[in-house]
Amino acid sequence: MKAGGAELKRLILGLRLVRSLKIDENHTLLLWAAVCGFLGALATLGLKYAMGLMLHLFTGSSGGFVAAFTSIPPWQRLVVPVIGASCCGIILQLGKTYSNKSGADYMEAITLGDGIVRVRSTILRSVAAMFAIAGGESIGREGPLVQMAALASSAWGRLRHLPPARLRVMVACGAASGLAAAYHSPLGGAFFVAEIVIGSIAMETLGPLLIASTVSALTVQSIEGFDPLYLFPKFSLSSASDILAYAIAGVAMGLASVLWMKMLDSSKPLFARLKLPLWGRLALGGLLIGLLAMRHPEVCGNGKSLVQEVLADNLALSALAMMLVLKVVATCISFGSGAIGGVFTPSLLIGATLGYILALCLNFAHMSIVPSEMALISMGAFLAAAANAPATAILMIFEMSMQYNVVLPLMVSTVIAYATARSISHKSLYSNSIKHGARGVLDRPMAEIQVADMMHKDPPCLRPQATFKDVAKAFLKSPRQEIWLRSANRFHGCIQLSEVGPFLADAEFAETVLASDIATENVPTLSAKAPLPDAFKTFANSPLSRLPVMNEQGEMIGEVTRADVFLTISELTRRG
Amino acid sequence: MKASQKSQAPIIGALQLRMSATCTEDALRALGAEVSAFASINPDAFVSAVLGREREASTALPIGVAIPHARIAELERIVVGLGIAPKGIDWSGQEVHALFLMAVPTSQATAYLMLVQRLAKLLRDKQRLDELKSFKDEEECRAWLAKYMNLALE
């Protein structure tokens, strides 16, 4: 009895804390966001290490793509991309044969789907990506890393039986954590998902994203350190004439990004015209990459080490121009042949190289500008224009370089690049993923979405005969405003925290009180088949934060929260 | 759903300081009739609801005090009846000398909990419990209830 009393005291202390901090659904969402951040970082690091192992298997080195491919003889540089790409193609082909469900890309799952990232197809695609990337394809590994982080969060949300609107937030948190871990850029990761994928930087969505990317960054920091992605010598303070040069760069990067997207877009139809099976197309792509790599191993990989070379002033103009042409061709081959991966880092490299070359031209025209500084700013401007995300570009370049002086020229250059590109085309690197995705619950008209689609199964319930101590324990176990009373699926009402909260601390003085003595009996209920607008009307007339859901037999089968109904409606409104 | 918990203070609706009943049902019927009359509710329905609640779990405390009650939808404030049984009442095997019978509006869970906790805290003090059981005069008893329980006088 004494031990039970001590346990209850502890529980009550916790409950007081929960009540005094006014913890509600939105706060628990932040907690889940933190979990997603942790899981996302682990998934990203796990896949990154697996890719490193695969690269070691192919080349006997794992120091970086360019270094690894430079260290092997030319014949091996020809063979490895063919093997890697063929394996990637075979895995994708088998995946198509054995899985009829299309695996939603994380962007689709967030923007158009219902937050479900399929486990089997994501793992298959990640393994395929490992072969393609470790095989030297000129493509970024960030895409699969972020997809894996999104999968971890989606799986976690599904384990918690979260409804679609909330599950989408979890997937978004996973993607933000993946980006934060991959680019060492927590702010940029959160803004990438908010600005590019969700299309809003409202605090309701940005808050969980920031928490997820922060936890992800902390996890990565404690496992492998968290240095800036690109080492950059001190960035000088920009004068007015420098800003003019950066404005010119903005226009140039805006135009170049449109051209770059057109090249990427036209690369896929070129390969499709060959009427080869997927594995055949990929093998051909691998062969072309291998042929290029025989003389120029620097075409292999995402180009991260090359960006560092450009920023460190290590390349001559002729080498830069050659690298730019080769990298553009190689990335179009990899992308067009269907290799799994991203074009984020290759785009950074193209922006940096173009910026460096532009600075040399401006110097020629007597405009004094440091080429490596122009390369860094142009990288951001090119990214802003290509990804349709100026805020993300500013934050990412700032975090990648850790130089405050970049902010002013970056703001000018990215905004001009963005405006220039949008005046010509509204397409972005990600518009295909965002516009053509798996259709989910949230893609239906509002009247066709039912309460069951937003329902949480198995909410915490008590029997009407439960004691007041049981009530106190239940409120502590799940911080919420209402606990349902149910016996054998029959609904009896609810106990509201606002009514009983002040008395939970002295639960032992209410030993004669049963849950049924203090229940609110006249609670509105929702039918599982009721459409979303009906649920909205019912919530509008009720002070409760959640309502019970009944089946056709009148049995309680779950609950729906006010936050989920409102979140779903706001998402549908956003999609128009 | 009613906007609950705009509670009015509970009131004393009945006082029986020398109950002769020795079993739960007799005691509840005797005190329940007065409480029902005061609260203008059906006495039979009220008493049978209280008995039904007692069958689910006894409301007797180990200190010899019982707090039986029933929830009544149409009431606006809690009506309390106090019964003192010098000979003791057999309350599900436990001897009870004082009972607080309550008719509780369904919308007043907070007021009910407050009252029950205040009662339990106060009467665990043996001196206060003995004082309560020793009252012979109704006016003195009402004054004591007003002082320690903040129960309104009617």
XYZ file of C-alpha atoms in Angstrom, chain A residues 20-332:
313
model
C 1.346 23.339 -15.318
C 3.239 23.213 -18.624
C -0.141 22.971 -20.423
C 1.071 20.099 -22.603
C -1.372 19.353 -25.435
C -1.497 17.693 -28.868
C 0.750 20.276 -30.494
C 3.398 19.772 -27.831
C 3.312 16.009 -28.201
C 3.762 16.587 -31.937
C 7.031 18.340 -31.095
C 8.052 15.336 -29.008
C 7.325 12.973 -31.900
C 9.240 15.366 -34.169
C 12.251 14.916 -31.890
C 11.885 11.126 -32.152
C 11.725 11.481 -35.958
C 14.859 13.613 -35.852
C 16.729 10.919 -33.956
C 15.461 8.058 -36.152
C 16.097 10.067 -39.312
C 19.709 10.772 -38.320
C 20.336 7.093 -37.529
C 18.757 5.983 -40.830
C 20.811 8.535 -42.773
C 24.084 7.613 -41.079
C 23.338 3.892 -41.471
C 22.758 4.209 -45.225
C 25.781 6.500 -45.596
C 28.028 3.911 -43.952
C 26.502 1.135 -46.073
C 27.280 3.186 -49.208
C 30.843 3.677 -47.965
C 31.200 -0.089 -47.546
C 29.835 -0.683 -51.033
C 32.279 1.877 -52.490
C 35.094 0.066 -50.673
C 33.894 -3.232 -52.122
C 33.958 -1.799 -55.671
C 37.174 0.207 -55.490
C 39.104 -0.898 -52.401
C 38.918 2.681 -51.129
C 36.284 4.690 -49.294
C 37.880 8.107 -48.982
C 35.497 9.845 -51.435
C 34.208 9.082 -54.913
C 36.778 11.021 -56.935
C 39.697 9.761 -54.808
C 38.405 6.177 -54.912
C 37.953 6.145 -58.707
C 41.255 7.910 -59.306
C 43.007 5.171 -57.321
C 41.823 2.314 -59.568
C 43.134 1.477 -63.074
C 41.224 2.752 -66.169
C 39.770 -0.687 -67.096
C 38.249 -0.925 -63.629
C 36.788 2.588 -63.991
C 34.971 1.277 -67.062
C 33.750 -1.944 -65.472
C 32.621 -0.701 -62.038
C 29.974 1.786 -63.292
C 28.555 -0.879 -65.642
C 28.296 -3.423 -62.809
C 26.872 -0.873 -60.360
C 24.283 0.461 -62.798
C 23.298 -3.044 -64.004
C 22.779 -4.247 -60.421
C 20.722 -1.121 -59.742
C 18.588 -1.837 -62.818
C 18.082 -5.511 -61.978
C 17.001 -4.680 -58.411
C 14.555 -2.042 -59.644
C 13.210 -4.444 -62.271
C 12.729 -7.197 -59.667
C 11.102 -4.672 -57.356
C 8.584 -3.794 -60.054
C 7.843 -7.490 -60.637
C 7.338 -8.446 -56.993
C 5.745 -5.317 -55.611
C 2.643 -3.914 -57.228
C 2.444 -0.968 -54.833
C 4.333 2.038 -56.059
C 6.642 3.363 -53.379
C 5.890 6.940 -52.610
C 8.813 9.325 -52.747
C 9.003 11.296 -49.504
C 7.972 14.449 -51.340
C 4.904 12.700 -52.728
C 4.081 11.287 -49.304
C 4.157 14.771 -47.837
C 2.512 16.792 -50.563
C 0.042 14.455 -52.225
C -0.003 11.155 -50.424
C -1.200 10.397 -46.937
C 2.173 10.198 -45.247
C 2.819 6.545 -46.053
C 6.322 5.778 -47.305
C 6.307 2.104 -48.322
C 8.906 0.022 -46.510
C 9.671 -2.633 -49.114
C 9.916 -0.369 -52.138
C 11.952 2.270 -50.254
C 14.463 -0.334 -49.068
C 14.650 -1.836 -52.571
C 15.225 1.589 -54.096
C 17.819 2.435 -51.449
C 19.755 -0.763 -52.129
C 19.509 -0.051 -55.875
C 20.753 3.496 -55.214
C 23.685 2.094 -53.201
C 24.826 0.097 -56.236
C 24.386 3.000 -58.649
C 26.083 5.599 -56.436
C 28.930 3.359 -55.251
C 29.315 2.322 -58.900
C 30.332 5.890 -59.694
C 27.169 7.347 -61.256
C 27.314 11.111 -61.372
C 24.443 11.561 -59.000
C 23.881 12.610 -55.382
C 23.411 10.162 -52.548
C 21.327 12.684 -50.623
C 18.058 11.610 -52.269
C 18.169 8.023 -50.925
C 19.515 9.230 -47.553
C 16.580 11.583 -47.082
C 14.130 8.965 -48.373
C 15.427 6.503 -45.781
C 15.057 9.066 -42.988
C 11.493 9.771 -44.177
C 10.757 6.039 -44.180
C 11.927 5.723 -40.547
C 9.585 8.547 -39.520
C 6.668 7.245 -41.551
C 7.080 3.793 -39.991
C 7.214 5.337 -36.524
C 4.059 7.373 -37.192
C 2.238 4.306 -38.492
C 3.221 2.353 -35.389
C 1.606 5.158 -33.368
C -1.520 4.891 -35.591
C -1.279 8.556 -36.540
C -3.886 9.787 -39.030
C -2.814 11.034 -42.500
C -2.465 14.756 -41.749
C -0.252 14.076 -38.748
C 1.653 11.280 -40.478
C 2.570 13.731 -43.231
C 4.091 16.053 -40.629
C 6.112 13.100 -39.301
C 7.407 12.257 -42.792
C 8.278 15.910 -43.307
C 10.187 15.833 -39.998
C 12.020 12.707 -41.151
C 12.982 14.390 -44.431
C 14.183 17.512 -42.588
C 16.267 15.359 -40.247
C 17.736 13.470 -43.215
C 18.714 16.708 -44.937
C 20.146 18.115 -41.709
C 22.235 14.969 -41.279
C 23.326 14.737 -44.930
C 24.268 18.416 -45.382
C 25.170 19.281 -41.780
C 22.558 21.980 -42.144
C 19.729 21.856 -39.567
C 18.197 25.215 -40.507
C 18.536 24.504 -44.222
C 17.031 21.015 -43.783
C 13.950 22.360 -42.021
C 13.497 25.193 -44.507
C 14.037 22.880 -47.495
C 11.051 20.770 -46.478
C 8.926 23.772 -45.458
C 9.670 25.892 -48.515
C 10.051 23.315 -51.291
C 7.916 20.391 -50.208
C 5.178 21.814 -47.976
C 5.164 25.229 -49.610
C 4.736 27.161 -46.364
C 7.036 28.451 -43.671
C 4.198 28.914 -41.158
C 5.274 28.167 -37.594
C 2.737 25.310 -37.219
C 4.752 23.220 -39.654
C 8.157 24.832 -39.307
C 8.243 24.246 -35.522
C 8.258 20.412 -35.677
C 10.670 20.531 -38.646
C 13.149 22.664 -36.693
C 12.945 20.344 -33.682
C 13.497 17.269 -35.894
C 16.483 18.769 -37.690
C 18.003 20.002 -34.420
C 17.776 16.552 -32.829
C 19.162 15.053 -36.032
C 22.111 17.462 -35.997
C 22.798 16.662 -32.331
C 22.696 12.925 -33.076
C 25.107 13.288 -35.996
C 27.338 15.551 -33.893
C 27.607 12.952 -31.146
C 28.334 10.100 -33.593
C 30.622 11.546 -36.255
C 31.077 15.253 -35.520
C 29.351 18.165 -37.197
C 31.837 20.311 -39.103
C 30.741 22.686 -41.876
C 30.275 20.693 -45.088
C 32.672 22.919 -47.052
C 35.764 24.501 -45.559
C 36.044 28.065 -46.707
C 38.741 30.632 -45.925
C 37.492 33.930 -44.508
C 34.824 35.503 -46.717
C 35.584 39.216 -47.125
C 33.093 41.960 -46.363
C 31.289 42.929 -49.568
C 31.475 46.484 -50.957
C 28.766 48.098 -53.114
C 30.632 47.182 -56.303
C 30.888 43.570 -55.100
C 27.140 43.528 -54.599
C 26.692 44.672 -58.202
C 28.835 41.758 -59.331
C 26.757 39.364 -57.222
C 23.600 40.816 -58.772
C 25.015 40.070 -62.235
C 25.785 36.554 -61.001
C 22.173 36.260 -59.843
C 20.903 36.927 -63.363
C 23.444 34.509 -64.856
C 22.617 31.727 -62.375
C 18.893 32.210 -62.948
C 19.339 31.742 -66.702
C 21.772 28.845 -66.262
C 19.457 27.020 -63.863
C 16.627 27.078 -66.440
C 18.969 25.629 -69.046
C 20.151 22.993 -66.554
C 16.589 21.874 -65.810
C 15.791 21.679 -69.527
C 18.855 19.478 -70.071
C 17.861 17.175 -67.222
C 14.282 16.991 -68.506
C 15.320 16.103 -72.026
C 17.809 13.436 -70.910
C 15.098 10.951 -69.882
C 13.226 10.951 -73.249
C 16.565 10.419 -75.025
C 17.163 7.172 -73.138
C 13.481 6.192 -73.365
C 13.671 6.353 -77.182
C 16.118 3.422 -77.139
C 13.241 1.107 -75.999
C 15.569 -0.809 -73.694
C 14.416 -2.486 -70.476
C 15.209 -0.513 -67.332
C 18.299 -2.555 -66.476
C 19.516 -2.191 -70.065
C 19.110 1.590 -69.966
C 20.969 1.761 -66.678
C 23.748 -0.534 -67.943
C 24.141 1.699 -71.012
C 24.280 4.764 -68.748
C 26.893 3.005 -66.612
C 28.919 2.184 -69.732
C 28.906 5.828 -70.863
C 29.916 7.003 -67.380
C 32.651 4.351 -67.366
C 33.976 5.541 -70.722
C 34.151 9.121 -69.427
C 35.700 7.962 -66.145
C 38.509 6.092 -67.934
C 40.125 9.452 -68.758
C 38.348 11.696 -66.243
C 37.611 9.889 -62.955
C 36.366 13.175 -61.490
C 33.015 12.680 -63.230
C 32.207 9.907 -60.732
C 30.132 10.642 -57.668
C 28.063 13.605 -56.569
C 30.834 16.183 -56.950
C 31.160 17.158 -53.290
C 34.969 17.005 -53.297
C 35.044 19.005 -56.541
C 33.003 21.778 -54.923
C 35.658 21.917 -52.221
C 38.375 22.108 -54.894
C 36.611 25.035 -56.577
C 36.106 26.877 -53.294
C 39.760 26.321 -52.374
C 41.006 27.893 -55.651
C 42.713 24.641 -56.634
C 41.648 24.445 -60.312
C 42.807 26.348 -63.393
C 40.274 27.851 -65.828
C 40.769 25.147 -68.479
C 40.341 22.380 -65.883
C 37.240 24.093 -64.545
C 35.658 24.453 -67.982
C 36.429 20.825 -68.829
C 35.031 19.650 -65.502
C 31.862 21.698 -65.967
C 31.145 20.182 -69.378
C 31.963 16.628 -68.269
C 29.935 16.885 -65.086
C 26.885 18.268 -66.888
C 27.060 15.472 -69.474
C 27.687 12.759 -66.858
C 24.851 13.917 -64.603
C 22.447 14.038 -67.548
